[in-house]
């Protein structure tokens, strides 16, 4: 491949510039690219927003003009309706009051006309604007003439003029023109919206495509700069650092020839690698020398420890020999090595505790011997008292049997009385239930009477309304003249029927009121009877409760006497068993005294002086 001299010069120059650029300059280049991209995107978005705002202004203008046209047509119809409603009245005062509203509607129509004509110059031809303006001006002038005619001549004349066929046709033509203008404007608005949608679609694709291309180009360029000139060299330097940490010094450090921060890091890493390699060599020599010294010291320590352990074993063996000879006063001395201080303390503490236990055991055997002698004496006295207690229990048991028989008789009598009182209470409860049913039935009658009264009231109100309707029908029939005469006769009959219905409803309501009062009196009397019967039932219940308590107390007393009798019988049996156990206790005390003597002889064989003799570390040696 051949290269021209200018191309080679240019390529070398670019290479030198690329190697001499610092990381800050490279990152600044990336930031510059991203900033340029952001500015481009902002410019595109602002252009799109400006176009959208202009298009939105056009749409809103068409829509407002269509609303003005439709509102103007509705205002014309509103003025015509108000005019006809005002002039169709016969009351002049009412006509004069409503003329003010009509004049206000005409004034509002004139304001809407001016606003419409001002806006129509942008959307309609000049001839159409002139024609519509003349028609509206004639309509408004005609309405004002009609108002003046009603004030000066009569409302009837104004009504005839307002409902004239030519006037109606002119008004309908104006409304049709306004509807046509609104329809044409809305159709134009639909076309405008279609063109706007098409333009928005093109702008959308452009706004998506152009920024996407710019973003992709900037991202690719930034990635190339970051990966090629920053990330890859840093990864190479990190790899070289890891090899240095792992003590792999065979490979060279890359990028040493660069003139930026990465080149400085690479050159510093070369120095670090050389220093680390030299330090590792020196550390290996020092470690070898230190290992030999440590090994010699460890051998000397092991020999001393073995000699010390042999002496400690001899000392502990001598102490155990004394213990085998039943001498519990021997102890390990304070001259043991410090490493065995815990062993010395535990050994001495264990034998102190054993010595104290044997001394306590010896004192306990003496106490047990004295106690066994006292126990034998107490057992003899207890046997005599047990025989006396058994005789007394037999007499008490016979007396309680007589009392138990009398208690059973009293309890049976009280049960009969309780049964009679319960039957009386049951009959009183049935009577109260019948009175309660009677009271509920009379209350339901009273409630039904109330509902009937409400229905009669509704019938009375319906008759009153029917009378009013018949009266209104008679008035309307009188206004109708000859044509309403037959309807007037029917209305008079309906009115008479309504009055008779109202009178009958009042009679029924009076009877229902009297019946309700009588039923209320009956409910009150039945309630008082129920209250008296409730009082009687409460007293009977109290009597029944007292009798039940007495009967229950008698039965409970009989049961308690029976249990006492049973307990005394069992106590007699236990007393006899106690006599047998007293004899056994005397025998056991005799055997216990012999065994305590044997234990005392065994404990006396051990040496348990007040002062312990320590086994010294020197003696063992």
Coordinates of C-alpha atoms in Angstrom, one line a residue:
X1 CA 0.0 0.0 0.0
X2 CA 1.4 3.4 -0.9
X3 CA 1.1 6.6 1.1
X4 CA 1.8 10.1 -0.1
X5 CA 4.1 12.3 1.9
X6 CA 1.4 14.8 3.0
X7 CA -0.8 11.9 4.2
X8 CA 2.1 10.4 6.2
X9 CA 2.8 13.8 7.7
X10 CA -0.8 14.4 8.5
X11 CA -1.2 10.9 10.1
X12 CA 1.9 11.4 12.3
X13 CA 0.8 14.8 13.4
X14 CA -2.6 13.4 14.4
X15 CA -0.9 10.5 16.3
X16 CA 1.3 12.9 18.2
X17 CA -1.7 15.0 19.1
X18 CA -3.7 11.9 20.2
X19 CA -0.8 10.7 22.4
X20 CA -0.2 14.1 23.9
X21 CA -3.9 14.8 24.9
X22 CA -4.6 14.4 28.6
X23 CA -7.6 12.6 30.0
X24 CA -9.2 15.9 31.0
X25 CA -9.1 17.0 27.3
X26 CA -10.5 13.7 26.1
X27 CA -13.4 13.9 28.6
X28 CA -13.9 17.5 27.7
X29 CA -14.2 16.4 24.0
X30 CA -16.9 13.9 25.1
X31 CA -18.7 16.6 27.1
X32 CA -18.5 19.0 24.1
X33 CA -20.1 16.4 21.8
X34 CA -22.9 15.8 24.3
X35 CA -23.5 19.5 24.8
X36 CA -23.7 20.0 21.0
X37 CA -26.2 17.2 20.8
X38 CA -28.3 18.8 23.6
X39 CA -28.3 22.2 21.9
X40 CA -29.4 20.5 18.6
X41 CA -32.2 18.7 20.3
X42 CA -33.4 21.9 22.1
X43 CA -33.4 23.7 18.7
X44 CA -35.5 21.0 17.1
X45 CA -38.0 20.9 20.0
X46 CA -38.4 24.7 20.0
X47 CA -39.0 24.7 16.2
X48 CA -41.7 22.0 16.6
X49 CA -43.3 23.8 19.5
X50 CA -43.5 27.1 17.5
X51 CA -45.1 25.3 14.5
X52 CA -47.5 23.5 16.9
X53 CA -48.5 26.8 18.5
X54 CA -49.2 28.5 15.2
X55 CA -51.3 25.6 14.0
X56 CA -53.2 25.5 17.4
X57 CA -53.9 29.2 17.0
X58 CA -55.5 28.6 13.6
X59 CA -57.6 25.7 15.0
X60 CA -58.8 27.8 17.9
X61 CA -59.7 30.7 15.7
X62 CA -61.9 28.5 13.4
X63 CA -63.5 26.9 16.4
X64 CA -64.3 30.2 18.1
X65 CA -65.7 31.6 14.9
X66 CA -68.0 28.6 14.5
X67 CA -69.2 29.0 18.0
X68 CA -69.9 32.7 17.5
X69 CA -72.0 31.9 14.3
X70 CA -73.9 29.2 16.1
X71 CA -74.4 31.4 19.2
X72 CA -75.6 34.3 17.0
X73 CA -78.3 32.1 15.4
X74 CA -79.4 30.9 18.8
X75 CA -79.5 34.5 20.0
X76 CA -81.8 35.4 17.1
X77 CA -84.2 32.6 18.0
X78 CA -84.0 33.6 21.7
X79 CA -85.1 37.2 20.8
X80 CA -88.0 35.9 18.7
X81 CA -89.2 33.5 21.5
X82 CA -89.0 36.2 24.2
X83 CA -90.8 38.7 21.9
X84 CA -93.7 36.2 21.2
X85 CA -93.9 35.3 24.9
X86 CA -94.0 39.0 26.0
X87 CA -96.5 40.2 23.5
X88 CA -98.9 37.3 23.9
X89 CA -99.8 38.4 27.5
X90 CA -103.0 40.4 28.2
X91 CA -101.7 42.0 31.4
X92 CA -100.1 45.3 30.4
X93 CA -98.1 45.5 33.7
X94 CA -96.6 42.0 33.0
X95 CA -95.9 43.0 29.4
X96 CA -94.1 46.2 30.6
X97 CA -92.0 44.2 33.1
X98 CA -91.0 41.7 30.4
X99 CA -90.1 44.3 27.8
X100 CA -87.1 45.2 29.8
X101 CA -85.8 41.6 29.4
X102 CA -86.6 41.7 25.7
X103 CA -84.6 44.9 25.3
X104 CA -81.7 43.4 27.1
X105 CA -81.8 40.3 24.8
X106 CA -81.8 42.6 21.7
X107 CA -78.8 44.6 23.1
X108 CA -76.9 41.3 23.7
X109 CA -77.8 40.2 20.1
X110 CA -76.3 43.5 18.8
X111 CA -73.1 42.9 20.8
X112 CA -72.8 39.3 19.4
X113 CA -73.4 40.7 15.9
X114 CA -70.6 43.2 16.1
X115 CA -68.2 40.5 17.5
X116 CA -69.2 38.1 14.7
X117 CA -68.8 40.6 11.9
X118 CA -65.4 41.6 13.2
X119 CA -64.2 38.0 13.1
X120 CA -66.0 37.1 9.9
X121 CA -63.6 39.3 7.8
X122 CA -60.9 36.7 8.3
X123 CA -63.1 33.6 7.3
X124 CA -65.8 34.8 4.9
X125 CA -66.0 36.7 1.7
X126 CA -66.7 40.4 1.9
X127 CA -70.0 40.1 0.1
X128 CA -71.3 37.5 2.5
X129 CA -70.2 39.6 5.5
X130 CA -72.1 42.6 4.1
X131 CA -75.2 40.5 3.4
X132 CA -75.3 38.9 6.8
X133 CA -74.6 42.3 8.5
X134 CA -77.6 44.0 6.7
X135 CA -79.9 41.1 7.6
X136 CA -79.0 41.3 11.3
X137 CA -79.3 45.1 11.3
X138 CA -82.8 44.9 9.8
X139 CA -83.8 42.2 12.2
X140 CA -82.6 44.2 15.2
X141 CA -84.3 47.4 14.0
X142 CA -87.5 45.5 13.3
X143 CA -87.5 44.1 16.9
X144 CA -87.0 47.6 18.3
X145 CA -89.9 48.9 16.2
X146 CA -92.0 46.0 17.6
X147 CA -91.2 47.0 21.2
X148 CA -92.1 50.6 20.5
X149 CA -95.4 49.5 18.9
X150 CA -96.2 47.4 22.1
X151 CA -95.5 50.4 24.3
X152 CA -97.3 53.1 22.3
X153 CA -100.2 51.1 20.7
X154 CA -100.8 47.6 22.3
X155 CA -99.1 44.3 23.0
X156 CA -101.7 42.6 20.7
X157 CA -100.5 44.8 17.7
X158 CA -96.9 44.0 18.6
X159 CA -97.7 40.3 18.7
X160 CA -99.2 40.4 15.2
X161 CA -96.2 42.2 13.9
X162 CA -93.8 39.8 15.6
X163 CA -95.5 36.8 14.2
X164 CA -95.9 38.2 10.7
X165 CA -95.0 35.6 8.0
X166 CA -92.4 37.7 6.3
X167 CA -90.8 38.4 9.7
X168 CA -90.7 34.7 10.5
X169 CA -89.1 33.9 7.1
X170 CA -86.5 36.6 7.5
X171 CA -85.6 35.2 11.0
X172 CA -85.4 31.6 9.7
X173 CA -83.2 32.8 6.8
X174 CA -80.8 34.4 9.3
X175 CA -80.7 31.3 11.4
X176 CA -80.0 29.1 8.3
X177 CA -77.2 31.5 7.2
X178 CA -75.6 31.2 10.7
X179 CA -75.9 27.4 10.7
X180 CA -74.4 27.3 7.2
X181 CA -71.5 29.5 8.3
X182 CA -70.9 27.4 11.3
X183 CA -71.1 24.2 9.2
X184 CA -68.7 25.5 6.6
X185 CA -66.3 26.7 9.3
X186 CA -66.4 23.3 11.0
X187 CA -65.7 21.6 7.7
X188 CA -62.8 23.9 7.1
X189 CA -61.7 23.1 10.6
X190 CA -61.8 19.4 9.8
X191 CA -59.6 19.9 6.7
X192 CA -57.2 22.1 8.7
X193 CA -57.0 19.4 11.4
X194 CA -56.3 16.7 8.7
X195 CA -53.5 18.8 7.3
X196 CA -52.2 19.5 10.8
X197 CA -52.2 15.8 11.5
X198 CA -50.3 15.1 8.3
X199 CA -47.8 17.8 9.2
X200 CA -47.5 16.6 12.7
X201 CA -46.8 13.1 11.5
X202 CA -44.0 14.4 9.2
X203 CA -42.6 16.5 12.1
X204 CA -42.8 13.6 14.5
X205 CA -40.8 11.3 12.2
X206 CA -38.3 14.1 11.6
X207 CA -38.1 14.9 15.3
X208 CA -37.5 11.2 16.0
X209 CA -35.1 10.4 13.1
X210 CA -32.8 13.4 13.2
X211 CA -32.2 13.4 17.0
X212 CA -31.8 9.6 16.9
X213 CA -29.1 9.8 14.2
X214 CA -27.4 12.6 16.2
X215 CA -27.6 10.7 19.5
X216 CA -26.3 7.5 17.9
X217 CA -23.4 9.4 16.3
X218 CA -22.5 11.2 19.5
X219 CA -22.9 8.0 21.6
X220 CA -20.7 5.9 19.2
X221 CA -18.1 8.7 19.1
X222 CA -18.1 9.0 22.9
X223 CA -17.9 5.3 23.4
X224 CA -15.0 5.0 20.9
X225 CA -13.2 7.8 22.8
X226 CA -13.9 6.3 26.2
X227 CA -13.1 2.7 25.3
X228 CA -10.2 3.3 22.9
X229 CA -8.4 6.1 24.8
X230 CA -9.5 5.7 28.4
X231 CA -11.1 2.4 29.4
X232 CA -8.7 0.1 27.5
X233 CA -5.5 1.8 28.7
X234 CA -6.8 1.8 32.3
X235 CA -7.7 -1.9 32.0
X236 CA -4.1 -2.6 30.8
X237 CA -2.7 -0.6 33.7
X238 CA -5.0 -2.4 36.2
X239 CA -3.8 -5.8 34.7
X240 CA -0.2 -4.7 35.2
X241 CA -1.0 -3.7 38.8
X242 CA -2.5 -7.1 39.5
X243 CA 0.5 -8.9 38.1
X244 CA 2.7 -6.7 40.3
X245 CA 0.6 -7.6 43.3
X246 CA 0.8 -11.3 42.4
X247 CA 4.6 -10.9 42.1
X248 CA 4.6 -11.6 38.3
X249 CA 7.4 -9.4 37.1
X250 CA 8.1 -11.0 33.7
X251 CA 5.9 -8.8 31.5
X252 CA 6.5 -5.1 30.9
X253 CA 4.2 -2.3 31.9
X254 CA 2.3 -1.0 28.8
X255 CA 1.6 2.6 27.7
X256 CA 4.9 4.0 29.2
X257 CA 5.5 6.1 26.0
X258 CA 2.3 8.1 26.4
X259 CA 2.5 11.7 27.5
X260 CA -0.8 11.9 29.4
X261 CA -1.9 10.8 32.9
X262 CA -2.1 7.2 31.8
X263 CA 1.6 7.4 30.7
X264 CA 2.5 8.9 34.1
X265 CA 0.7 6.1 35.9
X266 CA 2.5 3.5 33.8
X267 CA 5.9 5.0 34.5
X268 CA 5.2 5.2 38.2
X269 CA 4.0 1.6 38.1
X270 CA 7.4 0.6 36.5
X271 CA 9.2 2.2 39.5
X272 CA 6.8 0.5 41.9
X273 CA 7.3 -2.9 40.2
X274 CA 11.1 -2.6 40.5
X275 CA 11.0 -1.6 44.1
X276 CA 8.6 -4.4 44.9
X277 CA 10.8 -6.9 43.2
X278 CA 13.9 -5.7 45.2
X279 CA 11.9 -5.7 48.5
X280 CA 10.7 -9.2 48.0
X281 CA 14.2 -10.4 47.5
X282 CA 15.4 -8.6 50.7
X283 CA 12.3 -9.9 52.7
X284 CA 13.1 -13.5 51.6
X285 CA 16.7 -13.2 53.0
X286 CA 15.5 -11.7 56.3
X287 CA 12.7 -14.3 56.6
X288 CA 15.2 -17.2 56.2
X289 CA 17.5 -15.8 58.9
X290 CA 14.5 -15.2 61.3
X291 CA 13.2 -18.7 60.7
X292 CA 16.5 -20.3 61.8
X293 CA 16.5 -18.2 65.0
X294 CA 12.9 -19.0 65.8
X295 CA 13.5 -22.7 65.3
X296 CA 16.4 -22.7 67.8
X297 CA 14.5 -20.8 70.4
X298 CA 11.5 -23.1 70.0
X299 CA 13.7 -26.2 70.6
X300 CA 15.1 -24.7 73.9
X301 CA 11.6 -23.8 75.1
X302 CA 10.3 -27.3 74.4
X303 CA 13.1 -28.9 76.4
X304 CA 12.4 -26.5 79.4
X305 CA 8.7 -27.3 79.3
X306 CA 9.3 -31.1 79.3
X307 CA 11.5 -30.8 82.3
X308 CA 9.0 -28.6 84.1
X309 CA 6.1 -31.0 83.4
X310 CA 8.1 -34.0 84.8
X311 CA 8.6 -32.1 88.1
X312 CA 4.9 -31.1 88.3
X313 CA 3.9 -34.8 87.7
X314 CA 6.2 -36.0 90.5
X315 CA 4.7 -33.4 92.9
X316 CA 1.1 -34.3 92.1
X317 CA 2.0 -38.1 92.4
X318 CA 3.4 -37.5 96.0
X319 CA 0.2 -35.7 97.0
X320 CA -1.9 -38.5 95.7
X321 CA 0.2 -41.1 97.7
X322 CA -0.8 -39.3 100.9
X323 CA -4.5 -39.4 99.9
X324 CA -4.2 -43.1 99.2
X325 CA -2.9 -43.4 102.8
X326 CA -6.3 -41.7 104.0
X327 CA -4.4 -38.5 104.8
X328 CA -6.7 -35.6 103.7
X329 CA -4.5 -32.8 105.1
X330 CA -2.0 -32.8 102.2
X331 CA -2.0 -29.7 99.8
X332 CA 0.0 -28.5 96.8
X333 CA 2.5 -25.7 97.8
X334 CA 2.8 -22.2 96.4
X335 CA 6.2 -23.0 94.7
X336 CA 4.6 -24.7 91.6
X337 CA 5.2 -22.8 88.3
X338 CA 2.8 -19.9 87.5
X339 CA 1.5 -21.9 84.5
X340 CA 0.0 -24.5 87.0
X341 CA -1.5 -22.0 89.4
X342 CA -5.0 -22.9 88.2
X343 CA -4.3 -26.7 88.7
X344 CA -2.9 -26.0 92.3
X345 CA -6.0 -23.9 93.2
X346 CA -8.5 -26.5 91.9
X347 CA -6.6 -29.4 93.6
X348 CA -6.5 -27.7 97.0
X349 CA -10.1 -26.4 96.7
X350 CA -11.4 -29.9 95.8
X351 CA -9.7 -31.5 98.9
X352 CA -10.8 -28.7 101.1
X353 CA -14.4 -29.3 100.0
X354 CA -13.9 -33.1 100.6
X355 CA -12.5 -32.5 104.0
X356 CA -15.4 -30.1 105.0
X357 CA -17.9 -32.7 103.6
X358 CA -16.4 -35.5 105.8
X359 CA -16.4 -33.3 108.8
X360 CA -20.0 -32.3 108.3
X361 CA -20.8 -36.0 107.7
X362 CA -19.2 -37.0 111.0
X363 CA -21.2 -34.2 112.8
X364 CA -24.3 -35.4 111.0
X365 CA -23.9 -39.0 112.2
X366 CA -23.6 -37.9 115.8
X367 CA -26.8 -35.8 115.4
X368 CA -28.6 -38.7 113.8
X369 CA -27.6 -41.0 116.7
X370 CA -29.1 -38.5 119.2
X371 CA -32.2 -38.0 117.1
X372 CA -32.8 -41.8 116.8
X373 CA -32.8 -42.2 120.6
X374 CA -35.3 -39.3 121.0
X375 CA -37.4 -40.8 118.2
X376 CA -37.8 -44.1 120.0
X377 CA -38.9 -42.3 123.2
X378 CA -41.5 -40.2 121.2
X379 CA -42.8 -43.3 119.5
X380 CA -43.6 -45.0 122.8
X381 CA -45.5 -41.8 123.9
X382 CA -47.4 -41.6 120.6
X383 CA -48.6 -45.1 120.8
X384 CA -50.3 -44.4 124.2
X385 CA -52.1 -41.3 122.8
X386 CA -53.1 -43.1 119.7
X387 CA -55.1 -45.7 121.6
X388 CA -56.9 -43.0 123.6
X389 CA -57.8 -41.1 120.4
X390 CA -59.3 -44.2 118.8
X391 CA -61.7 -44.7 121.7
X392 CA -62.9 -41.1 121.4
X393 CA -63.5 -41.3 117.7
X394 CA -65.8 -44.3 118.1
X395 CA -68.1 -42.3 120.4
X396 CA -68.2 -39.2 118.1
X397 CA -69.1 -41.4 115.1
X398 CA -72.2 -42.8 116.9
X399 CA -73.5 -39.3 117.8
X400 CA -73.0 -38.0 114.2
X401 CA -75.1 -40.9 112.8
X402 CA -78.2 -39.7 114.8
X403 CA -77.7 -36.1 113.6
X404 CA -77.4 -37.3 110.0
X405 CA -80.8 -39.1 110.2
X406 CA -82.6 -36.0 111.5
X407 CA -81.1 -33.8 108.7
X408 CA -82.3 -36.2 106.0
X409 CA -85.9 -35.9 107.3
X410 CA -85.8 -32.0 107.3
X411 CA -84.4 -31.9 103.8
X412 CA -87.3 -34.1 102.4
X413 CA -89.9 -31.8 104.0
X414 CA -88.4 -28.7 102.5
X415 CA -88.3 -30.3 99.0
X416 CA -92.1 -30.8 99.2
X417 CA -92.6 -27.1 100.1
X418 CA -90.3 -26.1 97.2
X419 CA -92.4 -28.1 94.7
X420 CA -95.7 -26.5 95.8
X421 CA -94.3 -22.9 95.5
X422 CA -92.9 -23.8 92.0
X423 CA -96.3 -24.9 90.8
X424 CA -97.9 -21.6 92.1
X425 CA -95.2 -19.6 90.3
X426 CA -95.8 -21.5 87.0
X427 CA -99.6 -20.8 87.1
X428 CA -98.9 -17.0 87.7
X429 CA -96.4 -17.1 84.8
X430 CA -99.1 -18.5 82.5
X431 CA -101.6 -15.8 83.5
X432 CA -99.0 -13.1 82.9
X433 CA -98.3 -14.6 79.4
X434 CA -102.1 -14.4 78.6
X435 CA -102.2 -10.7 79.7
X436 CA -99.1 -10.0 77.6
X437 CA -100.7 -11.5 74.5
X438 CA -103.9 -9.4 75.2
X439 CA -101.8 -6.2 75.5
X440 CA -99.9 -7.0 72.2
X441 CA -103.2 -7.6 70.4
X442 CA -104.7 -4.3 71.7
X443 CA -101.5 -2.5 70.7
X444 CA -101.7 -3.9 67.2
X445 CA -105.4 -2.8 67.0
X446 CA -104.2 0.7 68.1
X447 CA -101.5 0.7 65.5
X448 CA -103.9 -0.4 62.8
X449 CA -106.3 2.4 63.8
X450 CA -103.5 4.9 63.5
X451 CA -102.7 3.6 60.0
X452 CA -106.4 3.8 59.0
X453 CA -106.4 7.4 60.3
X454 CA -103.4 8.2 58.1
X455 CA -105.1 6.7 55.1
X456 CA -108.3 8.7 55.8
X457 CA -106.1 11.8 56.0
X458 CA -104.7 11.0 52.6
X459 CA -108.2 10.5 51.2
X460 CA -109.2 13.8 52.6
X461 CA -106.2 15.5 51.0
X462 CA -107.0 13.8 47.7
X463 CA -110.6 15.0 47.9
X464 CA -109.3 18.5 48.6
X465 CA -107.0 18.4 45.6
X466 CA -109.8 17.0 43.4
X467 CA -112.0 19.9 44.5
X468 CA -109.3 22.4 43.5
X469 CA -108.8 20.6 40.2
X470 CA -112.6 20.7 39.5
X471 CA -112.7 24.4 40.4
X472 CA -109.8 25.1 38.0
X473 CA -111.5 23.0 35.3
X474 CA -114.8 25.0 35.8
X475 CA -112.8 28.3 35.4
X476 CA -111.1 27.0 32.2
X477 CA -114.5 25.8 30.9
X478 CA -116.0 29.3 31.6
X479 CA -113.1 30.8 29.7
X480 CA -113.7 28.4 26.8
X481 CA -117.3 29.7 26.5
X482 CA -119.9 27.6 24.7
X483 CA -117.4 24.8 23.8
X484 CA -116.6 24.2 27.5
X485 CA -120.1 24.1 28.9
X486 CA -120.3 20.3 29.0
X487 CA -117.0 20.1 30.6
X488 CA -118.2 22.6 33.2
X489 CA -121.1 20.4 34.1
X490 CA -118.8 17.4 34.6
X491 CA -116.4 19.5 36.7
X492 CA -119.3 20.5 38.9
X493 CA -120.2 16.9 39.4
X494 CA -116.7 16.0 40.2
X495 CA -116.5 18.8 42.7
X496 CA -119.7 17.6 44.5
X497 CA -118.3 14.1 44.6
X498 CA -115.0 15.4 46.1
X499 CA -116.9 17.3 48.8
X500 CA -119.0 14.2 49.7
X501 CA -115.8 12.2 49.9
X502 CA -114.2 14.7 52.2
X503 CA -117.3 14.7 54.5
X504 CA -117.3 10.9 54.6
X505 CA -113.6 10.8 55.4
X506 CA -114.1 13.3 58.3
X507 CA -116.8 11.0 59.8
X508 CA -114.7 7.9 59.5
X509 CA -111.7 9.8 61.0
X510 CA -113.9 10.8 64.0
X511 CA -115.0 7.2 64.6
X512 CA -111.4 6.0 64.3
X513 CA -110.3 8.6 66.8
X514 CA -113.0 7.5 69.3
X515 CA -112.0 3.8 68.8
X516 CA -108.3 4.6 69.3
X517 CA -109.1 6.3 72.7
X518 CA -111.1 3.3 73.9
X519 CA -108.4 0.9 72.8
X520 CA -105.8 3.0 74.6
X521 CA -107.8 2.9 77.8
X522 CA -108.0 -0.9 77.5
X523 CA -104.3 -1.1 76.9
X524 CA -103.7 1.0 80.1
X525 CA -105.9 -1.2 82.2
X526 CA -104.4 -4.4 80.9
X527 CA -100.9 -3.0 81.6
X528 CA -101.8 -2.1 85.2
X529 CA -103.2 -5.7 85.6
X530 CA -99.9 -7.1 84.2
X531 CA -97.8 -4.9 86.6
X532 CA -99.8 -6.2 89.6
X533 CA -99.4 -9.8 88.4
X534 CA -95.7 -9.1 87.9
X535 CA -95.4 -7.9 91.5
X536 CA -97.2 -11.1 92.7
X537 CA -94.8 -13.3 90.6
X538 CA -91.8 -11.4 92.0
X539 CA -93.0 -12.1 95.6
X540 CA -93.7 -15.8 94.8
X541 CA -90.2 -16.0 93.2
X542 CA -88.7 -14.6 96.4
X543 CA -90.6 -17.1 98.5
X544 CA -89.5 -19.9 96.1
X545 CA -85.9 -18.7 96.3
X546 CA -85.9 -18.6 100.1
X547 CA -87.5 -22.1 100.3
X548 CA -85.0 -23.4 97.8
X549 CA -82.1 -21.9 99.9
X550 CA -83.5 -23.5 103.0
X551 CA -83.9 -26.9 101.3
X552 CA -80.5 -26.6 99.7
X553 CA -79.0 -25.6 103.1
X554 CA -80.6 -28.6 104.8
X555 CA -79.4 -31.0 102.0
X556 CA -75.9 -29.4 102.1
X557 CA -75.9 -29.8 105.9
X558 CA -76.9 -33.4 105.7
X559 CA -74.2 -34.0 103.1
X560 CA -71.6 -32.3 105.3
X561 CA -72.6 -34.3 108.4
X562 CA -72.3 -37.5 106.3
X563 CA -68.8 -36.4 105.1
X564 CA -67.8 -35.6 108.7
X565 CA -69.0 -39.1 109.7
X566 CA -67.1 -40.7 106.9
X567 CA -64.0 -38.6 107.8
X568 CA -64.2 -39.7 111.4
X569 CA -64.5 -43.4 110.3
X570 CA -61.5 -42.9 108.1
X571 CA -59.6 -41.1 110.9
X572 CA -60.3 -44.1 113.2
X573 CA -58.7 -46.4 110.5
X574 CA -55.8 -44.0 110.1
X575 CA -55.3 -43.9 113.9
X576 CA -55.0 -47.7 114.0
X577 CA -52.6 -47.5 111.1
X578 CA -50.5 -44.9 113.0
X579 CA -50.2 -47.3 116.0
X580 CA -48.7 -49.9 113.6
X581 CA -46.4 -47.3 112.1
X582 CA -45.2 -46.1 115.5
X583 CA -44.0 -49.7 116.2
X584 CA -42.3 -49.8 112.8
X585 CA -40.6 -46.4 113.6
X586 CA -39.2 -47.8 116.9
X587 CA -37.7 -50.7 115.0
X588 CA -36.2 -48.5 112.3
X589 CA -34.7 -46.2 114.9
X590 CA -32.9 -49.1 116.5
X591 CA -31.5 -50.2 113.1
X592 CA -30.5 -46.6 112.2
X593 CA -28.5 -46.3 115.4
X594 CA -26.4 -49.4 114.6
X595 CA -25.7 -48.1 111.0
X596 CA -24.7 -44.7 112.2
X597 CA -22.1 -46.3 114.6
X598 CA -20.6 -48.2 111.6
X599 CA -20.4 -44.9 109.5
X600 CA -18.7 -43.1 112.4
X601 CA -16.0 -45.8 112.7
X602 CA -15.3 -45.5 108.9
X603 CA -14.9 -41.7 109.0
X604 CA -12.6 -41.9 112.0
X605 CA -10.0 -43.8 109.9
X606 CA -9.3 -40.5 107.8
X607 CA -6.8 -37.9 109.0
X608 CA -8.7 -34.6 109.3
X609 CA -6.4 -32.2 111.2
X610 CA -7.0 -28.5 111.4
X611 CA -3.8 -27.5 109.5
X612 CA -3.1 -29.1 106.0
X613 CA 0.4 -30.1 105.1
X614 CA 1.5 -28.7 101.7
X615 CA 3.4 -30.8 99.2
X616 CA 6.3 -28.7 97.9
X617 CA 7.7 -28.5 94.4
X618 CA 11.2 -28.9 95.8
X619 CA 10.4 -32.2 97.6
X620 CA 9.1 -33.6 94.4
X621 CA 12.2 -32.7 92.7

